[in-house]
GROMACS .gro file of C-alpha atoms in nm:
model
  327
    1UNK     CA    1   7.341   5.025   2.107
    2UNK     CA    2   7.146   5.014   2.410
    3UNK     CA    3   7.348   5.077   2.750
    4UNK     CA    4   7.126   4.897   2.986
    5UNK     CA    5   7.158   4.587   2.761
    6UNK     CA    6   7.513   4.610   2.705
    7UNK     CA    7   7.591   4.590   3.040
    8UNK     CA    8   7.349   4.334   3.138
    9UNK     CA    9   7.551   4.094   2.873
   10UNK     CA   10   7.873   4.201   3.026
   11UNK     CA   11   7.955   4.446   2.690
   12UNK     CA   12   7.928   4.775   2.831
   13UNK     CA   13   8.253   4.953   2.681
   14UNK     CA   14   8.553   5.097   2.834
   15UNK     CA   15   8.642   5.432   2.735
   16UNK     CA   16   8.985   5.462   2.791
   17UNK     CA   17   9.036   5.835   2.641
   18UNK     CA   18   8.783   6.011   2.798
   19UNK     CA   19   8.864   6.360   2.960
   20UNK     CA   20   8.784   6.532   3.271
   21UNK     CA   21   8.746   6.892   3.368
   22UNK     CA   22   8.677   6.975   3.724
   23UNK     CA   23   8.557   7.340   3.760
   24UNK     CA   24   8.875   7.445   3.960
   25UNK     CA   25   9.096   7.287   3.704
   26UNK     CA   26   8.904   7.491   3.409
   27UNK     CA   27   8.996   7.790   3.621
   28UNK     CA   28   9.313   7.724   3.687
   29UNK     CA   29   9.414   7.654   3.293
   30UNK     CA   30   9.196   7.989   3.184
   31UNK     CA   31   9.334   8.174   3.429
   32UNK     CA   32   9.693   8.075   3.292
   33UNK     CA   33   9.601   8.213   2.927
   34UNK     CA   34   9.439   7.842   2.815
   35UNK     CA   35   9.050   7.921   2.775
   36UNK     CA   36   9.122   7.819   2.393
   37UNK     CA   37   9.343   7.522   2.441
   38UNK     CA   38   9.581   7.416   2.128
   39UNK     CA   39   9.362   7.661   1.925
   40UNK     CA   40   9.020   7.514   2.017
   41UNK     CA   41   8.775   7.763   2.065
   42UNK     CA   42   8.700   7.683   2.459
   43UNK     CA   43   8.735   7.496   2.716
   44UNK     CA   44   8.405   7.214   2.729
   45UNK     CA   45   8.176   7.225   3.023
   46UNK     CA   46   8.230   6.883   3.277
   47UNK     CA   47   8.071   6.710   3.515
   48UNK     CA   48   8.049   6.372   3.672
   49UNK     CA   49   7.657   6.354   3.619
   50UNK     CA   50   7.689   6.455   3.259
   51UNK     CA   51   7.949   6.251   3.173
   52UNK     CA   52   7.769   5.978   3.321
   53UNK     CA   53   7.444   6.074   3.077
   54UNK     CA   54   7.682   6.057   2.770
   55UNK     CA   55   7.825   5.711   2.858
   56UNK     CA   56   7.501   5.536   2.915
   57UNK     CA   57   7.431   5.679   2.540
   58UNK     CA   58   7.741   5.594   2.363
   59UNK     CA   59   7.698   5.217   2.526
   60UNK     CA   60   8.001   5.278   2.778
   61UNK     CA   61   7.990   5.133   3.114
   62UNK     CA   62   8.358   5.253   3.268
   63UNK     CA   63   8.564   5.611   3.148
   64UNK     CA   64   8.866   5.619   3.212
   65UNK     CA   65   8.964   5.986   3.302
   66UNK     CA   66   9.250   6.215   3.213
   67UNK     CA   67   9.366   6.575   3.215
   68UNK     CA   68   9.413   6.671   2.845
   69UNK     CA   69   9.622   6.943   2.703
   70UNK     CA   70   9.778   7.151   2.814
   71UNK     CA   71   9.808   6.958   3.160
   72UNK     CA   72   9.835   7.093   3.511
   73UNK     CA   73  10.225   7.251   3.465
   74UNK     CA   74  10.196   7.653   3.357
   75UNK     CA   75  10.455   7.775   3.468
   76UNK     CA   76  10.501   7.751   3.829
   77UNK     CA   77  10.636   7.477   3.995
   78UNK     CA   78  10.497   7.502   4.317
   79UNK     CA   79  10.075   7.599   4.155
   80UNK     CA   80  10.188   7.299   3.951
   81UNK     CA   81  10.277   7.041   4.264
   82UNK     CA   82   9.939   7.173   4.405
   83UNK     CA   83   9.707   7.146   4.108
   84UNK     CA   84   9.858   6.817   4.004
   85UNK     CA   85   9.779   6.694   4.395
   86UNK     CA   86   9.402   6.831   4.385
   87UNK     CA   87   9.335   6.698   3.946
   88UNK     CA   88   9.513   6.352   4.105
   89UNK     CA   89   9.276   6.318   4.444
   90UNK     CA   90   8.943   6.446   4.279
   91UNK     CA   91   8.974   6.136   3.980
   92UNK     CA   92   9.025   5.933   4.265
   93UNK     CA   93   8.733   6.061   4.461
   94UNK     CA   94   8.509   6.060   4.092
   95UNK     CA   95   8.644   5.672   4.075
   96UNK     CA   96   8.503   5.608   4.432
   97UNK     CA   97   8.215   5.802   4.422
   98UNK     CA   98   8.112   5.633   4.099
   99UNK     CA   99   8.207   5.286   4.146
  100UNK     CA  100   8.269   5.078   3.843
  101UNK     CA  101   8.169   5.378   3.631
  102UNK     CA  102   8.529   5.565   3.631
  103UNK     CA  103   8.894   5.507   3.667
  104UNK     CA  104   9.192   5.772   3.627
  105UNK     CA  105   9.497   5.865   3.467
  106UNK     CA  106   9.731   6.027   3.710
  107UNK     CA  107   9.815   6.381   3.585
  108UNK     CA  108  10.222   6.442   3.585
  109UNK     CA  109  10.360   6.763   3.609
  110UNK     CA  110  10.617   6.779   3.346
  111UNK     CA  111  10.878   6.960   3.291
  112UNK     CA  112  10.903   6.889   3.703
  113UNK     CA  113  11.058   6.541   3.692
  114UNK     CA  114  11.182   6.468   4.021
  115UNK     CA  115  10.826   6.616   4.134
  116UNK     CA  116  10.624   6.418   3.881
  117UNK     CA  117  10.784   6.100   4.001
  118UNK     CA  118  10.698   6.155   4.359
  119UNK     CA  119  10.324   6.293   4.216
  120UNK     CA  120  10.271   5.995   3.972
  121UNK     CA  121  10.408   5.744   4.267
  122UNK     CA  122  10.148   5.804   4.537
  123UNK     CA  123   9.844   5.807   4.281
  124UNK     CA  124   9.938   5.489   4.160
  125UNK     CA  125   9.994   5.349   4.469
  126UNK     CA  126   9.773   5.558   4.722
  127UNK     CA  127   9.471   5.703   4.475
  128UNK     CA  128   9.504   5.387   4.258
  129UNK     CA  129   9.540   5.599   3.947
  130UNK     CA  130   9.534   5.309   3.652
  131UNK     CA  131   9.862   5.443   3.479
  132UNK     CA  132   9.988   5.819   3.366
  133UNK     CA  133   9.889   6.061   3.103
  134UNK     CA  134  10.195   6.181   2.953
  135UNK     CA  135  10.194   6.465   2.675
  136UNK     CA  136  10.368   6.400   2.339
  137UNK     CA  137  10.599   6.722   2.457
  138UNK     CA  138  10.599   6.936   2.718
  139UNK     CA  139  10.772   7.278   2.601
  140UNK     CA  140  10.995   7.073   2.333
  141UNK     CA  141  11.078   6.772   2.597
  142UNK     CA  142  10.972   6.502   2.404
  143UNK     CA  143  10.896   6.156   2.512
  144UNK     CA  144  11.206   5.988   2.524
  145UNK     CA  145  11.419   6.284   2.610
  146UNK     CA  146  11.667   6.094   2.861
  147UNK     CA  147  11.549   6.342   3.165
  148UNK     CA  148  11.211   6.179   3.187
  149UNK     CA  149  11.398   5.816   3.221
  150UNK     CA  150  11.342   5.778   3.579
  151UNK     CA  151  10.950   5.909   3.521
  152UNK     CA  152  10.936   5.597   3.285
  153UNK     CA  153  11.115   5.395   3.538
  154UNK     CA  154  10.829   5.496   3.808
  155UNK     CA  155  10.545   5.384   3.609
  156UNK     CA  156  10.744   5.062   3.449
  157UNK     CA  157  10.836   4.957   3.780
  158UNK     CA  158  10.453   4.933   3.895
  159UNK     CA  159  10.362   4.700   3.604
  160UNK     CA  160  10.159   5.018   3.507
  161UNK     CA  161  10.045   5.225   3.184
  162UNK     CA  162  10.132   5.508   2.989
  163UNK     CA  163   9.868   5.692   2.804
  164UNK     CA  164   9.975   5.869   2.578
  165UNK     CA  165   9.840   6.191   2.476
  166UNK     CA  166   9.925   6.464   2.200
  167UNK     CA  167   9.956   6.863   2.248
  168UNK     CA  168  10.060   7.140   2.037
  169UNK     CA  169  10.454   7.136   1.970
  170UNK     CA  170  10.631   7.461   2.073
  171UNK     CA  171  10.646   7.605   1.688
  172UNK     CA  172  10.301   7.504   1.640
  173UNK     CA  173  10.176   7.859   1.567
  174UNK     CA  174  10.388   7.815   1.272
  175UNK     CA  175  10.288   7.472   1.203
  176UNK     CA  176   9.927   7.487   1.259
  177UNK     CA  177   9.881   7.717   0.969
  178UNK     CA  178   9.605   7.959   1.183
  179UNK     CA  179   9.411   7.623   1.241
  180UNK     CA  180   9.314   7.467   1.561
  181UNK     CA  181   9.644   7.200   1.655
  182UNK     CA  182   9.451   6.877   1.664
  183UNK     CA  183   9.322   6.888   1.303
  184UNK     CA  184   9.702   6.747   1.187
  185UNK     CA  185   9.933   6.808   1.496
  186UNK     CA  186   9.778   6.665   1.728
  187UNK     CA  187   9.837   6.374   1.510
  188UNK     CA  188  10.161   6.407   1.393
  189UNK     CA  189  10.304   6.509   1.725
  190UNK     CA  190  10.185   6.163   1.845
  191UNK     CA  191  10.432   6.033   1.571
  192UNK     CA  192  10.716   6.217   1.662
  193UNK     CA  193  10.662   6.148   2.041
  194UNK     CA  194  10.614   5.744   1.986
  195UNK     CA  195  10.920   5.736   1.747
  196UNK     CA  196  11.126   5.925   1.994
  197UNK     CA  197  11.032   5.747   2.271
  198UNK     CA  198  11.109   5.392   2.094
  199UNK     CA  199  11.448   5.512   1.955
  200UNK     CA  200  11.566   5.613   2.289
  201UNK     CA  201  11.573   5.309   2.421
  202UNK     CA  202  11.373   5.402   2.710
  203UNK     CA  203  11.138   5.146   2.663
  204UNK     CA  204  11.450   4.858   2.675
  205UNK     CA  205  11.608   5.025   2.963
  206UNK     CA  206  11.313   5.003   3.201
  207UNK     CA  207  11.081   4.711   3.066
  208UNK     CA  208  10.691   4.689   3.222
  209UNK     CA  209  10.515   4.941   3.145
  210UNK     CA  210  10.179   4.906   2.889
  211UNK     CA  211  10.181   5.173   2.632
  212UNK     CA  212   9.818   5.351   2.503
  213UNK     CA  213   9.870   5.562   2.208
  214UNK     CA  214   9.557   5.800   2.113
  215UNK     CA  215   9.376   5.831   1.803
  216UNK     CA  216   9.516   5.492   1.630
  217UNK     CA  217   9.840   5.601   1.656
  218UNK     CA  218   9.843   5.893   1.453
  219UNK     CA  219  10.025   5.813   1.168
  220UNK     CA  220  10.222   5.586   1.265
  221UNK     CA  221  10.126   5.271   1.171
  222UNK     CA  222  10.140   5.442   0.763
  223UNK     CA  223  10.537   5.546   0.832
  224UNK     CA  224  10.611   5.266   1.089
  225UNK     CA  225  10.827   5.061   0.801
  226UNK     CA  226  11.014   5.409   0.676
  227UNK     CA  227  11.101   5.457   0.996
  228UNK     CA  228  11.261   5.115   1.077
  229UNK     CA  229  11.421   5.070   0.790
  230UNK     CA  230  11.606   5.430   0.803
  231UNK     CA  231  11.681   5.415   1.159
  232UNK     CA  232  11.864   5.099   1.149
  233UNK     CA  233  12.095   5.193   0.855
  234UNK     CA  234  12.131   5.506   0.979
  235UNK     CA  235  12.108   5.607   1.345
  236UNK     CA  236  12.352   5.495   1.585
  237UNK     CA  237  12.271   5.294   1.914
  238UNK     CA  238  12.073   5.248   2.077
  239UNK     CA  239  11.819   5.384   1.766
  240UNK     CA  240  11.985   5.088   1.542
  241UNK     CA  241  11.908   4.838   1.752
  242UNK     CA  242  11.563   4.858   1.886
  243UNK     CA  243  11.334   4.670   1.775
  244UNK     CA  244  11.102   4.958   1.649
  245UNK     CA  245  10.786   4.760   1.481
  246UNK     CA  246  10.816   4.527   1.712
  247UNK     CA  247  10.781   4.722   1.975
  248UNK     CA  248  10.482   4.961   1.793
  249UNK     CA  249  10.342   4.588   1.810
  250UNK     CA  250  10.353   4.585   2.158
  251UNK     CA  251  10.161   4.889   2.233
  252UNK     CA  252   9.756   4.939   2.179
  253UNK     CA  253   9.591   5.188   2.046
  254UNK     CA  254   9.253   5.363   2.105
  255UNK     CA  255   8.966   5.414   1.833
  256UNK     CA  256   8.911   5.831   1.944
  257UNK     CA  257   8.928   6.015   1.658
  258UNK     CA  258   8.808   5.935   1.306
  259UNK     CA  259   9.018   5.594   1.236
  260UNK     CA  260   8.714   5.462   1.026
  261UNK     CA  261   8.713   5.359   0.749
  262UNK     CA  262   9.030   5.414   0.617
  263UNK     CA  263   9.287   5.463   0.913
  264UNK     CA  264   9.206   5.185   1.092
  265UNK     CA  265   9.314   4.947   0.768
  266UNK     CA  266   9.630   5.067   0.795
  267UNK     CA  267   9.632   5.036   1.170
  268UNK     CA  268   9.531   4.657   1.123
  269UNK     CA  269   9.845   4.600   0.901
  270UNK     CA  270  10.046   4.672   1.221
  271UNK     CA  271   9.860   4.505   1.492
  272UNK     CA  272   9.563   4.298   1.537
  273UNK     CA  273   9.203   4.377   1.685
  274UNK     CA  274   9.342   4.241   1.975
  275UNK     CA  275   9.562   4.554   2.056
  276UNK     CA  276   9.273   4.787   1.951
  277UNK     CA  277   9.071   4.967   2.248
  278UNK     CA  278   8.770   5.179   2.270
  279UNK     CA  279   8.780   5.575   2.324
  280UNK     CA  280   8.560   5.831   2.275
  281UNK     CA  281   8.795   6.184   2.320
  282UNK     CA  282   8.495   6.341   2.521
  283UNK     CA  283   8.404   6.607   2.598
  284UNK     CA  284   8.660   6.756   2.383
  285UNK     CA  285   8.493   6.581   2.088
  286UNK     CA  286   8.098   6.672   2.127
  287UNK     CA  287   7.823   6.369   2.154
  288UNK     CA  288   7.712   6.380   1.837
  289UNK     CA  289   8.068   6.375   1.660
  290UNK     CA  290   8.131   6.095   1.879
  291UNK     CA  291   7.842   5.894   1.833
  292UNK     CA  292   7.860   5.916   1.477
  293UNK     CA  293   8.173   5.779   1.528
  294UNK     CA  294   8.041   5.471   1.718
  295UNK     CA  295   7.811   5.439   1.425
  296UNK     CA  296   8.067   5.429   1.150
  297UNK     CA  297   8.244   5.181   1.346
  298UNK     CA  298   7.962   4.976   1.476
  299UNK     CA  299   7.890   4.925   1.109
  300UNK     CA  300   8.228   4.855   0.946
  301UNK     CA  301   8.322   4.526   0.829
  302UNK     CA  302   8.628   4.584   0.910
  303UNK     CA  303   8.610   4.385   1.244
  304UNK     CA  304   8.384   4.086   1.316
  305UNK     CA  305   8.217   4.010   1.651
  306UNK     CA  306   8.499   3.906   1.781
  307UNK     CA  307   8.726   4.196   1.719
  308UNK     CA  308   8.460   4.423   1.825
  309UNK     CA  309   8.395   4.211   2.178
  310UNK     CA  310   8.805   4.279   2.214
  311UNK     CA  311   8.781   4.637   2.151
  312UNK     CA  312   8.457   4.722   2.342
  313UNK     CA  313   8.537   4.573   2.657
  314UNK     CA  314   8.776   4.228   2.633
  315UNK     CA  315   9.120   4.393   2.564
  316UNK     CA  316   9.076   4.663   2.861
  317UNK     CA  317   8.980   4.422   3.111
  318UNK     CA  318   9.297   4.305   3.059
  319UNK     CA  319   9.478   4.606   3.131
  320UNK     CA  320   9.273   4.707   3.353
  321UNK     CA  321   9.140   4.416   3.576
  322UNK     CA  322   8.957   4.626   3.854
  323UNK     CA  323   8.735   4.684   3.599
  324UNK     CA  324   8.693   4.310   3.439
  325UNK     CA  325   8.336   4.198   3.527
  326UNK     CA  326   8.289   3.854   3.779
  327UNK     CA  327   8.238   3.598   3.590
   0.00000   0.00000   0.00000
């Protein structure tokens, strides 16, 4: 796909899982014992100019950044308040530097609640952070866990988003099996999280926020009927009584990973094309993994034009209307 064409015909994607590493924050994480993050074997190289190289090549016009695992919270509250502060104001000053080309995910600083609120609060509404990047867990808290409820109240009572993004659970040296955590637990941690999270009830309790989930969903949409099926003979309120697929409905779900060609069918049994967006997991996924990605899906009949003009751009401008072309 050409880049300069895309955009000229208003289809110049919107990454909405793309990752940034400012040279401080790479620092800060090594320096904290993460230089191999959830067992990858380093920490990738960033910077605004070569992140702006790979989008013109993958055909993507606006990234939207976050912090990935392991976040911005090692172990010290106070480093944590501070690094959170400086990740949050430098995606701001990318997104006005770069105008058009990048938005931001406001980095929380989980387990900190009561600071995360405050954190997540003035990047929405002072930075103009697009939503928050919440972890699947942060040191066994999973999404849902009730103390995070007024952290989900925050962000619902903005109209604003949740991206969702996986990390390593706290057994995962014994889950992994000696292999890097995103090969299955990235994954399946996603599908713990999400259930959890629509179980609780949290989602009921504090209606308004727009849910992201990474890499399709994980694997949810292949367990999504199990799941409400069991809970509702099984769990007691508020589990019973959610609405779980029809709230899995409700959310969207980014293409990073390797959805095609099989994933994504069962992703389209949940939800249609319309709740599908574009993501490319970079730089943590290298170009040429991700561009043979685009490729596979650029030339799946799975979607038609249509589906793809929703994914690529349509659907996020949506979400996301500072970033909606003027038509």
């Amino acid at each position: 796909m050409n880049h300069d064409n895309a955009v000229a015909s208003g289809r110049g994607r919107i990454d909405v899982h793309a990752h940034f590493l400012p040279d401080f924050y790479s620092a800060a994480a090594a320096a904290a014992g993460h230089s191999q993050p959830d067992g990858m074997p380093r920490l990738p190289a960033w910077s605004a100019e070569d992140h702006l190289r790979f989008m013109d090549r993958a055909g993507v016009e606006t990234a939207i950044l976050s912090i990935s695992s392991p976040g911005v919270h090692f172990g010290n509250d106070q480093a944590a308040i501070e690094l959170a502060r400086r990740v949050n104001e430098t995606g701001a000053g990318i997104s006005a530097a770069y105008p058009g080309r990048f938005g931001f995910f406001a980095s929380a600083l989980l387990p900190d609640v009561d600071h995360s609120v405050a954190e997540v609060s003035y990047a929405i509404d002072e930075l103009g952070a697009v939503g928050v990047v919440l972890f699947s867990n942060t040191d066994g808290m999973y999404l849902g866990d009730p103390r995070m409820d007024p952290l989900i109240a925050a962000v619902a009572a903005r109209k604003s988003t949740i991206f969702i993004h996986p990390t390593t659970p706290v057994c995962g040296e014994a889950l992994t099996l000696g292999r890097p955590a995103p090969i299955l637990e990235f994954p399946l941690d996603t599908t713990r999280a999400v259930t959890n999270l629509v179980l609780s009830g949290v989602l009921d309790r504090h209606p308004g926020a727009t849910v992201v989930l990474p890499h399709a969903g994980g694997a949810l949409s292949s367990i999504a009927d199990r799941v409400a099926e069991i809970s509702s003979r099984l769990l007691p309120p508020p589990a019973n009584e959610v609405d779980f697929l029809g709230t899995l409905r409700s959310f969207y779900y980014d293409i990073a990973g390797f959805p095609f060609p099989r994933q994504i069918l069962s992703v389209l049994g949940l939800v249609g094309p319309d709740k599908l967006l574009f993501g490319t997991d970079w730089p943590y996924t290298v170009e040429p993994t991700v561009l043979g990605q685009v490729a596979a899906y650029e030339r799946s009949e799975i979607l038609d034009a249509e589906a793809h003009r929703l994914l690529d751009r349509n659907t996020a401008e949506v979400l996301f209307p500072q970033f909606a072309h003027k038509h």
